[in-house]
């Protein structure tokens, strides 16, 4: 067991399913105290019961990242109740499966608000309360789509690129003040992300992508995130051969990459 997490508060957004739920399970197994945050507090309480979380070692707080102008209230309330956390894992988010020309402005706003503005505002509103008081490690779940633009994911990819820019700047500005940032780039992970992804009109697809279904196990993804944080890695790519090959091509053979990405099946 890594003692990095022992008796320390770890805040996890989007804790009600997928990677977030597995992070709760594995961080708790490493003796962390967990703040579970999402819109679905009933689901969070059920997860706490299911995982056997003990009173005093976990807390549940409602957090609607899409309504980002109220996120600072969550930050102030949680800091007052639980103190400054050792780790904040920005995991909450929503994906997309629609062509740009078919995607409404409202859908783009929902994705950007949830994936980018919510995480950015939570972090920004915490800074006055934590800088110079205690080191805080932010683990930010971007995506391989935050490095590669792929069809059907224009707003999603934009939101994940935005996270990278924001937290790279924060790292440059405040690492000397105790703010450490780990950028996480998952590829295809076995979660319900594609089922919950938004179509152009804002409705959910309800469908599992074959590449997601055959992706890496969520248990492996969560393990590697927690390992990267404990070992102070600034970046970690958690992906299969296909996604890593795409990253390689984009970096070293971009002309070939762009020809290949245009051939991705969109329907």
Short mmCIF file of C-alpha atoms in Angstrom, two decimals:
data_model
loop_
_atom_site.label_atom_id
_atom_site.label_comp_id
_atom_site.label_asym_id
_atom_site.label_seq_id
_atom_site.Cartn_x
_atom_site.Cartn_y
_atom_site.Cartn_z
CA UNK A 1 0.00 0.00 0.00
CA UNK A 2 1.22 3.50 -0.84
CA UNK A 3 1.17 5.70 2.28
CA UNK A 4 0.78 8.80 0.12
CA UNK A 5 -3.01 8.69 0.56
CA UNK A 6 -3.25 7.44 4.14
CA UNK A 7 -5.59 9.59 6.26
CA UNK A 8 -5.58 12.33 3.60
CA UNK A 9 -8.64 13.85 1.96
CA UNK A 10 -9.05 13.07 -1.73
CA UNK A 11 -11.80 14.95 -3.54
CA UNK A 12 -13.22 13.14 -6.60
CA UNK A 13 -15.66 14.82 -8.97
CA UNK A 14 -17.89 12.70 -11.16
CA UNK A 15 -17.68 10.02 -8.47
CA UNK A 16 -21.02 8.39 -9.24
CA UNK A 17 -19.88 6.13 -12.08
CA UNK A 18 -17.10 4.90 -14.33
CA UNK A 19 -13.56 6.01 -13.59
CA UNK A 20 -14.75 8.16 -10.69
CA UNK A 21 -16.44 5.30 -8.87
CA UNK A 22 -13.38 3.08 -9.31
CA UNK A 23 -11.11 5.87 -8.05
CA UNK A 24 -13.26 6.06 -4.91
CA UNK A 25 -12.87 2.32 -4.36
CA UNK A 26 -9.12 2.20 -4.90
CA UNK A 27 -8.22 5.42 -3.06
CA UNK A 28 -10.29 4.27 -0.07
CA UNK A 29 -8.44 0.94 -0.14
CA UNK A 30 -5.25 2.98 0.24
CA UNK A 31 -6.69 4.49 3.45
CA UNK A 32 -7.65 7.85 1.97
CA UNK A 33 -10.62 9.82 3.20
CA UNK A 34 -12.88 10.44 0.22
CA UNK A 35 -15.10 13.35 -0.72
CA UNK A 36 -17.49 12.01 -3.35
CA UNK A 37 -18.93 14.77 -5.50
CA UNK A 38 -21.47 14.75 -8.33
CA UNK A 39 -25.01 15.85 -9.18
CA UNK A 40 -26.38 12.49 -8.09
CA UNK A 41 -25.99 12.44 -4.30
CA UNK A 42 -28.34 9.46 -3.90
CA UNK A 43 -26.10 7.46 -6.19
CA UNK A 44 -23.07 8.56 -4.20
CA UNK A 45 -24.63 7.39 -0.94
CA UNK A 46 -25.45 4.07 -2.58
CA UNK A 47 -21.85 3.72 -3.77
CA UNK A 48 -20.57 4.48 -0.27
CA UNK A 49 -22.85 1.76 1.11
CA UNK A 50 -21.89 -0.69 -1.65
CA UNK A 51 -18.17 -0.16 -1.06
CA UNK A 52 -18.50 -0.29 2.72
CA UNK A 53 -17.13 3.20 3.32
CA UNK A 54 -16.96 3.98 7.03
CA UNK A 55 -18.46 7.09 8.60
CA UNK A 56 -15.82 9.71 9.20
CA UNK A 57 -13.78 8.44 6.27
CA UNK A 58 -16.00 9.72 3.50
CA UNK A 59 -18.36 12.56 2.70
CA UNK A 60 -20.90 13.22 -0.02
CA UNK A 61 -21.45 16.66 -1.51
CA UNK A 62 -23.61 17.77 -4.42
CA UNK A 63 -21.66 19.33 -7.27
CA UNK A 64 -23.19 20.37 -10.58
CA UNK A 65 -20.21 21.22 -12.77
CA UNK A 66 -22.42 22.45 -15.60
CA UNK A 67 -23.75 25.20 -13.32
CA UNK A 68 -20.17 26.44 -12.95
CA UNK A 69 -21.05 29.85 -11.51
CA UNK A 70 -22.13 28.09 -8.31
CA UNK A 71 -19.09 25.81 -8.10
CA UNK A 72 -17.26 28.28 -5.85
CA UNK A 73 -19.98 27.68 -3.23
CA UNK A 74 -19.07 23.98 -3.24
CA UNK A 75 -15.38 24.85 -2.86
CA UNK A 76 -15.92 27.22 0.08
CA UNK A 77 -18.34 24.87 1.82
CA UNK A 78 -16.11 21.82 1.43
CA UNK A 79 -12.91 23.59 2.47
CA UNK A 80 -14.66 24.83 5.60
CA UNK A 81 -16.08 21.39 6.47
CA UNK A 82 -13.16 19.12 5.57
CA UNK A 83 -10.11 21.34 5.34
CA UNK A 84 -7.62 21.54 2.50
CA UNK A 85 -7.42 18.22 0.59
CA UNK A 86 -4.18 16.57 -0.42
CA UNK A 87 -5.57 15.60 -3.83
CA UNK A 88 -8.36 16.88 -6.05
CA UNK A 89 -9.24 14.64 -9.00
CA UNK A 90 -11.12 16.49 -11.72
CA UNK A 91 -12.95 13.54 -13.23
CA UNK A 92 -16.49 14.79 -13.89
CA UNK A 93 -17.43 15.22 -17.52
CA UNK A 94 -19.57 14.26 -20.48
CA UNK A 95 -18.71 13.16 -24.01
CA UNK A 96 -20.16 13.76 -27.47
CA UNK A 97 -21.05 11.80 -30.61
CA UNK A 98 -22.17 14.25 -33.31
CA UNK A 99 -20.84 16.04 -36.35
CA UNK A 100 -19.98 19.69 -35.76
CA UNK A 101 -22.53 20.86 -38.33
CA UNK A 102 -25.25 18.93 -36.48
CA UNK A 103 -24.35 20.08 -32.97
CA UNK A 104 -26.39 22.85 -31.37
CA UNK A 105 -24.84 25.74 -29.49
CA UNK A 106 -26.70 24.60 -26.35
CA UNK A 107 -25.06 21.18 -26.59
CA UNK A 108 -21.61 22.72 -27.06
CA UNK A 109 -22.18 24.98 -24.06
CA UNK A 110 -23.29 22.06 -21.89
CA UNK A 111 -20.14 20.11 -22.73
CA UNK A 112 -17.79 23.07 -22.28
CA UNK A 113 -19.45 24.15 -19.03
CA UNK A 114 -19.32 20.67 -17.53
CA UNK A 115 -15.90 19.55 -18.74
CA UNK A 116 -13.93 22.79 -18.66
CA UNK A 117 -15.53 25.70 -16.82
CA UNK A 118 -16.64 23.55 -13.89
CA UNK A 119 -13.15 22.17 -13.25
CA UNK A 120 -11.47 25.52 -13.92
CA UNK A 121 -13.78 27.41 -11.58
CA UNK A 122 -13.47 24.83 -8.81
CA UNK A 123 -9.71 25.16 -8.98
CA UNK A 124 -9.66 28.95 -9.35
CA UNK A 125 -12.00 29.45 -6.40
CA UNK A 126 -9.86 27.21 -4.19
CA UNK A 127 -6.59 29.04 -4.83
CA UNK A 128 -7.02 31.98 -2.41
CA UNK A 129 -7.77 29.49 0.39
CA UNK A 130 -4.89 27.06 -0.26
CA UNK A 131 -1.91 28.96 -1.66
CA UNK A 132 0.85 29.21 0.92
CA UNK A 133 -1.04 27.01 3.38
CA UNK A 134 -0.75 23.41 2.18
CA UNK A 135 0.42 21.69 -1.03
CA UNK A 136 -2.46 20.44 -3.17
CA UNK A 137 -2.18 17.96 -6.03
CA UNK A 138 -4.66 18.36 -8.89
CA UNK A 139 -5.16 15.30 -11.09
CA UNK A 140 -6.96 16.40 -14.24
CA UNK A 141 -8.69 13.82 -16.42
CA UNK A 142 -8.32 15.13 -19.94
CA UNK A 143 -8.36 12.53 -22.73
CA UNK A 144 -6.41 11.34 -25.73
CA UNK A 145 -9.07 13.55 -27.39
CA UNK A 146 -7.35 16.42 -25.55
CA UNK A 147 -4.33 15.75 -27.76
CA UNK A 148 -6.00 14.48 -30.95
CA UNK A 149 -9.06 15.95 -32.63
CA UNK A 150 -11.27 13.09 -33.82
CA UNK A 151 -14.58 13.22 -35.76
CA UNK A 152 -17.85 13.42 -33.77
CA UNK A 153 -16.13 15.01 -30.77
CA UNK A 154 -15.63 18.69 -31.64
CA UNK A 155 -16.95 20.22 -28.39
CA UNK A 156 -15.69 17.33 -26.26
CA UNK A 157 -12.21 17.57 -27.72
CA UNK A 158 -12.23 21.36 -27.37
CA UNK A 159 -13.13 21.06 -23.68
CA UNK A 160 -10.33 18.57 -23.07
CA UNK A 161 -7.79 20.71 -24.96
CA UNK A 162 -8.95 23.66 -22.82
CA UNK A 163 -8.24 21.74 -19.62
CA UNK A 164 -4.70 21.09 -20.82
CA UNK A 165 -4.03 24.76 -21.53
CA UNK A 166 -5.54 25.97 -18.25
CA UNK A 167 -3.68 23.53 -16.03
CA UNK A 168 -0.38 23.85 -17.88
CA UNK A 169 -0.51 27.58 -17.12
CA UNK A 170 -1.51 26.96 -13.51
CA UNK A 171 1.44 24.60 -13.14
CA UNK A 172 3.82 27.20 -14.55
CA UNK A 173 2.44 29.88 -12.25
CA UNK A 174 2.00 28.04 -8.97
CA UNK A 175 4.06 24.85 -8.77
CA UNK A 176 6.58 26.82 -6.73
CA UNK A 177 3.72 27.64 -4.34
CA UNK A 178 2.82 23.99 -3.75
CA UNK A 179 0.32 23.35 -6.56
CA UNK A 180 1.19 20.15 -8.43
CA UNK A 181 -0.66 19.08 -11.58
CA UNK A 182 -0.91 15.64 -13.13
CA UNK A 183 -2.52 15.65 -16.57
CA UNK A 184 -4.21 12.33 -17.36
CA UNK A 185 -4.97 11.25 -20.92
CA UNK A 186 -7.20 8.16 -21.00
CA UNK A 187 -7.96 6.48 -24.30
CA UNK A 188 -10.75 3.95 -24.70
CA UNK A 189 -11.73 2.80 -21.20
CA UNK A 190 -14.55 0.37 -20.38
CA UNK A 191 -17.13 2.76 -18.93
CA UNK A 192 -20.55 4.07 -19.96
CA UNK A 193 -19.06 7.28 -21.40
CA UNK A 194 -20.34 6.57 -24.91
CA UNK A 195 -23.82 5.62 -23.67
CA UNK A 196 -24.06 8.94 -21.83
CA UNK A 197 -22.46 10.96 -24.64
CA UNK A 198 -24.54 13.74 -26.16
CA UNK A 199 -25.82 13.84 -29.70
CA UNK A 200 -26.17 17.14 -31.54
CA UNK A 201 -29.58 17.91 -30.05
CA UNK A 202 -28.39 17.27 -26.50
CA UNK A 203 -29.98 13.84 -26.07
CA UNK A 204 -27.89 10.86 -24.95
CA UNK A 205 -26.81 8.25 -27.47
CA UNK A 206 -27.69 5.29 -25.25
CA UNK A 207 -25.23 3.22 -27.26
CA UNK A 208 -21.96 1.56 -26.32
CA UNK A 209 -19.11 2.18 -28.76
CA UNK A 210 -17.34 -1.01 -29.80
CA UNK A 211 -13.95 0.63 -29.14
CA UNK A 212 -15.07 1.51 -25.61
CA UNK A 213 -16.43 -1.98 -24.99
CA UNK A 214 -13.07 -3.48 -25.98
CA UNK A 215 -11.02 -0.77 -24.22
CA UNK A 216 -8.83 -0.97 -21.16
CA UNK A 217 -10.43 -2.08 -17.87
CA UNK A 218 -11.55 0.79 -15.66
CA UNK A 219 -9.71 -0.84 -12.74
CA UNK A 220 -6.40 -0.47 -14.58
CA UNK A 221 -7.16 3.13 -15.47
CA UNK A 222 -7.92 4.13 -11.87
CA UNK A 223 -4.85 2.29 -10.58
CA UNK A 224 -2.59 4.12 -13.01
CA UNK A 225 -4.11 7.50 -12.13
CA UNK A 226 -3.55 7.01 -8.41
CA UNK A 227 -0.04 5.66 -9.07
CA UNK A 228 0.81 8.68 -11.25
CA UNK A 229 -0.37 11.09 -8.55
CA UNK A 230 1.50 9.32 -5.75
CA UNK A 231 4.67 9.34 -7.87
CA UNK A 232 4.25 12.98 -8.93
CA UNK A 233 4.08 12.34 -12.63
CA UNK A 234 3.19 15.45 -14.60
CA UNK A 235 1.59 13.48 -17.43
CA UNK A 236 0.27 9.97 -17.94
CA UNK A 237 -1.30 8.44 -21.05
CA UNK A 238 -3.56 5.49 -20.26
CA UNK A 239 -4.44 4.00 -23.60
CA UNK A 240 -4.19 1.04 -25.93
CA UNK A 241 -1.92 0.53 -28.92
CA UNK A 242 -4.33 2.19 -31.37
CA UNK A 243 -4.52 5.47 -29.47
CA UNK A 244 -0.79 5.54 -28.72
CA UNK A 245 -0.04 4.92 -32.39
CA UNK A 246 -2.27 7.89 -33.27
CA UNK A 247 -0.35 10.10 -30.83
CA UNK A 248 2.93 8.92 -32.35
CA UNK A 249 1.77 9.68 -35.88
CA UNK A 250 0.42 13.10 -34.97
CA UNK A 251 3.75 14.04 -33.38
CA UNK A 252 6.21 12.59 -35.87
CA UNK A 253 4.26 12.02 -39.12
CA UNK A 254 1.45 14.58 -39.01
CA UNK A 255 0.65 14.51 -42.74
CA UNK A 256 -0.02 10.77 -42.56
CA UNK A 257 -2.00 11.18 -39.34
CA UNK A 258 -4.31 13.83 -40.81
CA UNK A 259 -5.05 11.66 -43.84
CA UNK A 260 -5.88 8.72 -41.55
CA UNK A 261 -8.09 10.69 -39.15
CA UNK A 262 -10.22 11.92 -42.07
CA UNK A 263 -11.04 8.29 -42.89
CA UNK A 264 -12.54 7.57 -39.46
CA UNK A 265 -16.06 6.22 -39.88
CA UNK A 266 -18.62 8.74 -38.63
CA UNK A 267 -21.85 6.85 -39.26
#
